[in-house]
Amino acid sequence: MIIAQLSDIHIKDDASLARLDQVLDWLSTLRPDAIAVSGDLANLSHQSNYEMLRARLETFGVPVLVVPGNVDNREAMRTVFGGPQTGPLNRVVAVADSLRLVGLDVTIPGAVHGDAAPVRDWLEHELNSGGPPALVFLHQHPFNCGMDEYETIDCRNQEALSAVIGRARDSVLGIFCGHLHRPMFARFAELPAAIAPSVAPAGKLVADGHETTTTDPPGLLVHHVKDGMLVSHMISIG
């Protein structure tokens, strides 16, 4: 089973749409079983740009999960993509009967950072419901990314989120996010965790005081689940 994860599309002009279409053209050859978009879908004209994105994703004919990012408009996203009528846009998307995509809305209106505290109880209920194995998606990273200037815009209350995942009765295969426009791989709650590359221009690398600019092409993560095992591939669409 193949799950494609796009992130940080930042639709705002023809150039951003061109990068999106470049990724989707490549993805059409893979024919994924589901698509997850981990936030920052559009920068402006939110409803019309969400409708444009939804139309493109619907051509794949597969389940789609979207979670908000800090530049998104929660109410416009609710109108276009559906979800709970009020509150955070937490969602669960079933992929056949053997996998579920769990989307956490950790965004805080007006803030760049996220917070897991408001959605902790919802997630605990979902991960103890006796459902199939889960992939968890959110926008802001719930782990230390190693780049000090970005630790202030992470997902807060990480320990509480880790505890919920750690004591879940249902199987969780991995935790995936976006936000930083750089692919990164780590562990969280003793599970694989990753930040997807962005469709929008990539962010710089900062590590141990060293800073480099990058010219990465648009990219995505491809998650392959087989026999209860997860392998994630980073794809650059050059």
mmCIF file of C-alpha atoms in Angstrom:
data_model
loop_
_atom_site.group_PDB
_atom_site.id
_atom_site.type_symbol
_atom_site.label_atom_id
_atom_site.label_comp_id
_atom_site.label_asym_id
_atom_site.label_seq_id
_atom_site.Cartn_x
_atom_site.Cartn_y
_atom_site.Cartn_z
ATOM 1 C CA MET A 1 0.000 0.000 0.000
ATOM 2 C CA ILE A 2 1.414 3.362 -1.053
ATOM 3 C CA ILE A 3 0.681 6.657 0.694
ATOM 4 C CA ALA A 4 2.016 9.836 -0.914
ATOM 5 C CA GLN A 5 2.732 12.735 1.448
ATOM 6 C CA LEU A 6 2.860 16.260 0.047
ATOM 7 C CA SER A 7 3.607 19.230 2.258
ATOM 8 C CA ASP A 8 4.009 23.000 2.218
ATOM 9 C CA ILE A 9 2.583 23.693 -1.221
ATOM 10 C CA HIS A 10 2.030 27.401 -0.454
ATOM 11 C CA ILE A 11 -0.196 28.105 -3.447
ATOM 12 C CA LYS A 12 0.030 31.826 -4.227
ATOM 13 C CA ASP A 13 0.948 32.299 -7.882
ATOM 14 C CA ASP A 14 1.636 30.544 -11.186
ATOM 15 C CA ALA A 15 5.109 29.475 -10.052
ATOM 16 C CA SER A 16 3.742 27.664 -6.994
ATOM 17 C CA LEU A 17 1.112 25.929 -9.124
ATOM 18 C CA ALA A 18 3.784 24.871 -11.603
ATOM 19 C CA ARG A 19 5.771 23.210 -8.817
ATOM 20 C CA LEU A 20 2.633 21.463 -7.576
ATOM 21 C CA ASP A 21 1.770 20.189 -11.054
ATOM 22 C CA GLN A 22 5.326 18.939 -11.485
ATOM 23 C CA VAL A 23 4.927 16.797 -8.355
ATOM 24 C CA LEU A 24 1.445 15.598 -9.296
ATOM 25 C CA ASP A 25 2.546 14.668 -12.819
ATOM 26 C CA TRP A 26 5.227 12.428 -11.326
ATOM 27 C CA LEU A 27 2.807 11.041 -8.769
ATOM 28 C CA SER A 28 0.322 10.041 -11.470
ATOM 29 C CA THR A 29 2.784 7.383 -12.656
ATOM 30 C CA LEU A 30 2.963 5.874 -9.159
ATOM 31 C CA ARG A 31 -0.796 5.579 -8.637
ATOM 32 C CA PRO A 32 -0.820 5.830 -4.815
ATOM 33 C CA ASP A 33 -3.529 4.277 -2.663
ATOM 34 C CA ALA A 34 -4.017 7.525 -0.723
ATOM 35 C CA ILE A 35 -2.622 11.052 -0.489
ATOM 36 C CA ALA A 36 -1.860 13.044 2.676
ATOM 37 C CA VAL A 37 -1.093 16.768 2.649
ATOM 38 C CA SER A 38 0.584 17.909 5.855
ATOM 39 C CA GLY A 39 -0.269 21.593 5.952
ATOM 40 C CA ASP A 40 0.446 25.009 4.442
ATOM 41 C CA LEU A 41 -1.661 24.356 1.382
ATOM 42 C CA ALA A 42 -2.208 27.977 0.312
ATOM 43 C CA ASN A 43 -1.004 31.413 1.350
ATOM 44 C CA LEU A 44 -3.974 33.493 0.168
ATOM 45 C CA SER A 45 -7.377 33.323 -1.565
ATOM 46 C CA HIS A 46 -7.757 30.244 0.579
ATOM 47 C CA GLN A 47 -11.118 28.893 -0.499
ATOM 48 C CA SER A 48 -10.544 29.245 -4.248
ATOM 49 C CA ASN A 49 -7.032 27.812 -3.983
ATOM 50 C CA TYR A 50 -8.258 24.906 -1.855
ATOM 51 C CA GLU A 51 -10.902 24.191 -4.477
ATOM 52 C CA MET A 52 -8.208 24.220 -7.143
ATOM 53 C CA LEU A 53 -6.096 21.802 -5.124
ATOM 54 C CA ARG A 54 -9.037 19.528 -4.346
ATOM 55 C CA ALA A 55 -9.880 19.279 -8.056
ATOM 56 C CA ARG A 56 -6.320 18.229 -8.825
ATOM 57 C CA LEU A 57 -6.219 15.639 -6.040
ATOM 58 C CA GLU A 58 -9.613 14.198 -6.956
ATOM 59 C CA THR A 59 -8.264 13.122 -10.344
ATOM 60 C CA PHE A 60 -6.333 10.383 -8.516
ATOM 61 C CA GLY A 61 -9.558 8.783 -7.300
ATOM 62 C CA VAL A 62 -8.074 7.837 -3.918
ATOM 63 C CA PRO A 63 -8.727 8.876 -0.293
ATOM 64 C CA VAL A 64 -7.203 12.244 0.607
ATOM 65 C CA LEU A 65 -6.251 13.559 4.053
ATOM 66 C CA VAL A 66 -5.393 17.220 4.589
ATOM 67 C CA VAL A 67 -4.322 18.854 7.846
ATOM 68 C CA PRO A 68 -3.974 22.618 8.353
ATOM 69 C CA GLY A 69 -0.688 24.450 8.624
ATOM 70 C CA ASN A 70 0.052 27.837 10.123
ATOM 71 C CA VAL A 71 -0.647 29.758 6.887
ATOM 72 C CA ASP A 72 -3.936 27.953 6.235
ATOM 73 C CA ASN A 73 -7.478 29.103 6.915
ATOM 74 C CA ARG A 74 -9.198 26.475 9.018
ATOM 75 C CA GLU A 75 -12.748 27.519 8.131
ATOM 76 C CA ALA A 76 -12.071 27.684 4.397
ATOM 77 C CA MET A 77 -10.434 24.274 4.605
ATOM 78 C CA ARG A 78 -13.441 22.929 6.482
ATOM 79 C CA THR A 79 -15.746 24.247 3.745
ATOM 80 C CA VAL A 80 -13.761 22.727 0.886
ATOM 81 C CA PHE A 81 -12.392 19.504 2.348
ATOM 82 C CA GLY A 82 -14.974 18.751 5.028
ATOM 83 C CA GLY A 83 -14.300 17.535 8.538
ATOM 84 C CA PRO A 84 -15.744 18.324 11.969
ATOM 85 C CA GLN A 85 -18.185 21.238 11.907
ATOM 86 C CA THR A 86 -16.431 23.022 14.770
ATOM 87 C CA GLY A 87 -13.089 23.002 16.528
ATOM 88 C CA PRO A 88 -9.801 21.535 15.302
ATOM 89 C CA LEU A 89 -9.827 19.775 11.935
ATOM 90 C CA ASN A 90 -8.779 16.380 13.250
ATOM 91 C CA ARG A 91 -9.666 13.691 10.758
ATOM 92 C CA VAL A 92 -9.305 9.981 10.068
ATOM 93 C CA VAL A 93 -9.187 8.611 6.542
ATOM 94 C CA ALA A 94 -9.505 4.880 5.942
ATOM 95 C CA VAL A 95 -7.386 3.269 3.254
ATOM 96 C CA ALA A 96 -9.182 0.055 2.344
ATOM 97 C CA ASP A 97 -9.659 -1.805 5.628
ATOM 98 C CA SER A 98 -6.024 -2.241 6.511
ATOM 99 C CA LEU A 99 -4.672 1.247 7.229
ATOM 100 C CA ARG A 100 -5.863 4.608 8.532
ATOM 101 C CA LEU A 101 -4.414 8.052 8.155
ATOM 102 C CA VAL A 102 -4.869 10.097 11.310
ATOM 103 C CA GLY A 103 -4.663 13.858 10.831
ATOM 104 C CA LEU A 104 -3.985 16.123 13.830
ATOM 105 C CA ASP A 105 -4.802 19.819 13.660
ATOM 106 C CA VAL A 106 -2.244 21.257 16.061
ATOM 107 C CA THR A 107 -2.396 24.780 14.631
ATOM 108 C CA ILE A 108 -2.979 27.795 16.868
ATOM 109 C CA PRO A 109 -4.760 30.710 15.129
ATOM 110 C CA GLY A 110 -2.336 33.566 14.584
ATOM 111 C CA ALA A 111 0.720 31.567 15.684
ATOM 112 C CA VAL A 112 3.499 29.843 13.762
ATOM 113 C CA HIS A 113 4.058 27.147 16.379
ATOM 114 C CA GLY A 114 1.601 24.351 17.096
ATOM 115 C CA ASP A 115 0.265 22.755 20.279
ATOM 116 C CA ALA A 116 -0.753 19.140 20.814
ATOM 117 C CA ALA A 117 -2.567 19.765 24.109
ATOM 118 C CA PRO A 118 -5.980 20.673 22.599
ATOM 119 C CA VAL A 119 -6.078 17.479 20.494
ATOM 120 C CA ARG A 120 -4.494 15.025 22.924
ATOM 121 C CA ASP A 121 -7.756 13.559 24.211
ATOM 122 C CA TRP A 122 -9.149 13.159 20.702
ATOM 123 C CA LEU A 123 -6.022 11.302 19.595
ATOM 124 C CA GLU A 124 -6.037 9.068 22.663
ATOM 125 C CA HIS A 125 -9.591 8.008 21.915
ATOM 126 C CA GLU A 126 -8.787 7.355 18.260
ATOM 127 C CA LEU A 127 -5.681 5.278 18.949
ATOM 128 C CA ASN A 128 -7.540 3.071 21.416
ATOM 129 C CA SER A 129 -10.568 2.359 19.237
ATOM 130 C CA GLY A 130 -9.487 -1.007 17.896
ATOM 131 C CA GLY A 131 -8.823 0.267 14.387
ATOM 132 C CA PRO A 132 -6.205 -0.833 11.828
ATOM 133 C CA PRO A 133 -2.586 0.384 11.925
ATOM 134 C CA ALA A 134 -2.207 4.153 11.703
ATOM 135 C CA LEU A 135 0.062 6.761 10.186
ATOM 136 C CA VAL A 136 -0.188 10.053 12.095
ATOM 137 C CA PHE A 137 0.143 13.362 10.224
ATOM 138 C CA LEU A 138 0.453 16.895 11.606
ATOM 139 C CA HIS A 139 2.060 20.123 10.411
ATOM 140 C CA GLN A 140 4.512 21.338 13.059
ATOM 141 C CA HIS A 141 7.296 18.954 14.092
ATOM 142 C CA PRO A 142 6.898 17.416 17.594
ATOM 143 C CA PHE A 143 10.596 16.645 17.998
ATOM 144 C CA ASN A 144 13.880 18.542 18.195
ATOM 145 C CA CYS A 145 14.980 19.274 14.631
ATOM 146 C CA GLY A 146 18.513 20.268 15.602
ATOM 147 C CA MET A 147 18.150 23.786 14.190
ATOM 148 C CA ASP A 148 17.831 26.134 17.160
ATOM 149 C CA GLU A 149 16.071 28.965 15.350
ATOM 150 C CA TYR A 150 13.237 26.615 14.409
ATOM 151 C CA GLU A 151 12.654 25.070 17.822
ATOM 152 C CA THR A 152 10.424 28.005 18.798
ATOM 153 C CA ILE A 153 7.975 27.143 15.990
ATOM 154 C CA ASP A 154 7.609 23.442 16.739
ATOM 155 C CA CYS A 155 4.598 21.577 18.112
ATOM 156 C CA ARG A 156 4.433 22.147 21.860
ATOM 157 C CA ASN A 157 3.418 19.697 24.587
ATOM 158 C CA GLN A 158 5.503 17.040 22.888
ATOM 159 C CA GLU A 159 5.833 14.902 26.007
ATOM 160 C CA ALA A 160 2.067 14.591 26.358
ATOM 161 C CA LEU A 161 1.723 13.691 22.679
ATOM 162 C CA SER A 162 4.478 11.096 22.978
ATOM 163 C CA ALA A 163 2.780 9.573 26.022
ATOM 164 C CA VAL A 164 -0.543 9.216 24.182
ATOM 165 C CA ILE A 165 1.142 7.469 21.265
ATOM 166 C CA GLY A 166 3.293 5.349 23.534
ATOM 167 C CA ARG A 167 0.372 3.870 25.453
ATOM 168 C CA ALA A 168 -1.907 3.410 22.428
ATOM 169 C CA ARG A 169 -3.436 -0.043 22.137
ATOM 170 C CA ASP A 170 -3.654 0.295 18.363
ATOM 171 C CA SER A 171 -0.583 0.012 16.166
ATOM 172 C CA VAL A 172 1.032 3.300 15.095
ATOM 173 C CA LEU A 173 3.600 2.899 12.324
ATOM 174 C CA GLY A 174 5.013 6.417 12.130
ATOM 175 C CA ILE A 175 4.549 10.161 12.675
ATOM 176 C CA PHE A 176 4.933 12.600 9.777
ATOM 177 C CA CYS A 177 4.843 16.364 9.438
ATOM 178 C CA GLY A 178 5.999 19.292 7.309
ATOM 179 C CA HIS A 179 6.545 22.960 8.178
ATOM 180 C CA LEU A 180 10.322 23.332 7.813
ATOM 181 C CA HIS A 181 10.622 22.800 4.033
ATOM 182 C CA ARG A 182 13.415 20.289 4.594
ATOM 183 C CA PRO A 183 13.370 16.498 4.683
ATOM 184 C CA MET A 184 14.425 15.260 8.119
ATOM 185 C CA PHE A 185 14.290 11.859 9.749
ATOM 186 C CA ALA A 186 14.145 11.196 13.476
ATOM 187 C CA ARG A 187 12.320 9.136 16.080
ATOM 188 C CA PHE A 188 9.399 10.188 18.241
ATOM 189 C CA ALA A 189 7.593 8.082 20.841
ATOM 190 C CA GLU A 190 10.009 5.289 19.862
ATOM 191 C CA LEU A 191 8.640 5.351 16.298
ATOM 192 C CA PRO A 192 9.931 6.558 12.917
ATOM 193 C CA ALA A 193 9.250 10.263 12.432
ATOM 194 C CA ALA A 194 9.957 12.489 9.466
ATOM 195 C CA ILE A 195 9.493 15.941 8.018
ATOM 196 C CA ALA A 196 8.529 15.838 4.361
ATOM 197 C CA PRO A 197 10.308 17.899 1.721
ATOM 198 C CA SER A 198 8.265 20.833 0.521
ATOM 199 C CA VAL A 199 6.577 21.441 -2.797
ATOM 200 C CA ALA A 200 7.454 25.116 -2.299
ATOM 201 C CA PRO A 201 11.134 26.191 -2.344
ATOM 202 C CA ALA A 202 13.273 24.367 0.192
ATOM 203 C CA GLY A 203 14.471 25.786 3.484
ATOM 204 C CA LYS A 204 18.119 26.191 4.417
ATOM 205 C CA LEU A 205 20.116 23.699 6.450
ATOM 206 C CA VAL A 206 21.475 24.885 9.787
ATOM 207 C CA ALA A 207 23.405 22.425 11.956
ATOM 208 C CA ASP A 208 25.992 22.972 14.697
ATOM 209 C CA GLY A 209 26.438 26.586 13.675
ATOM 210 C CA HIS A 210 26.912 25.754 10.009
ATOM 211 C CA GLU A 211 24.408 27.266 7.596
ATOM 212 C CA THR A 212 23.993 26.434 3.927
ATOM 213 C CA THR A 213 21.530 27.563 1.311
ATOM 214 C CA THR A 214 19.873 24.893 -0.787
ATOM 215 C CA THR A 215 18.350 24.609 -4.232
ATOM 216 C CA ASP A 216 16.367 21.413 -3.715
ATOM 217 C CA PRO A 217 13.657 20.766 -6.298
ATOM 218 C CA PRO A 218 10.079 20.135 -5.153
ATOM 219 C CA GLY A 219 9.651 16.805 -3.437
ATOM 220 C CA LEU A 220 7.457 14.463 -1.415
ATOM 221 C CA LEU A 221 7.568 11.399 0.802
ATOM 222 C CA VAL A 222 6.243 8.057 -0.356
ATOM 223 C CA HIS A 223 5.258 5.715 2.466
ATOM 224 C CA HIS A 224 5.091 2.028 1.577
ATOM 225 C CA VAL A 225 3.254 -0.225 4.017
ATOM 226 C CA LYS A 226 3.477 -3.981 3.481
ATOM 227 C CA ASP A 227 2.852 -6.811 5.933
ATOM 228 C CA GLY A 228 2.671 -4.330 8.795
ATOM 229 C CA MET A 229 6.053 -2.816 7.966
ATOM 230 C CA LEU A 230 6.676 0.781 6.905
ATOM 231 C CA VAL A 231 9.364 2.040 4.533
ATOM 232 C CA SER A 232 9.446 5.754 3.604
ATOM 233 C CA HIS A 233 11.096 7.081 0.448
ATOM 234 C CA MET A 234 12.140 10.680 -0.189
ATOM 235 C CA ILE A 235 11.494 11.756 -3.782
ATOM 236 C CA SER A 236 12.941 14.862 -5.448
ATOM 237 C CA ILE A 237 11.232 15.930 -8.647
ATOM 238 C CA GLY A 238 14.132 17.505 -10.533
#
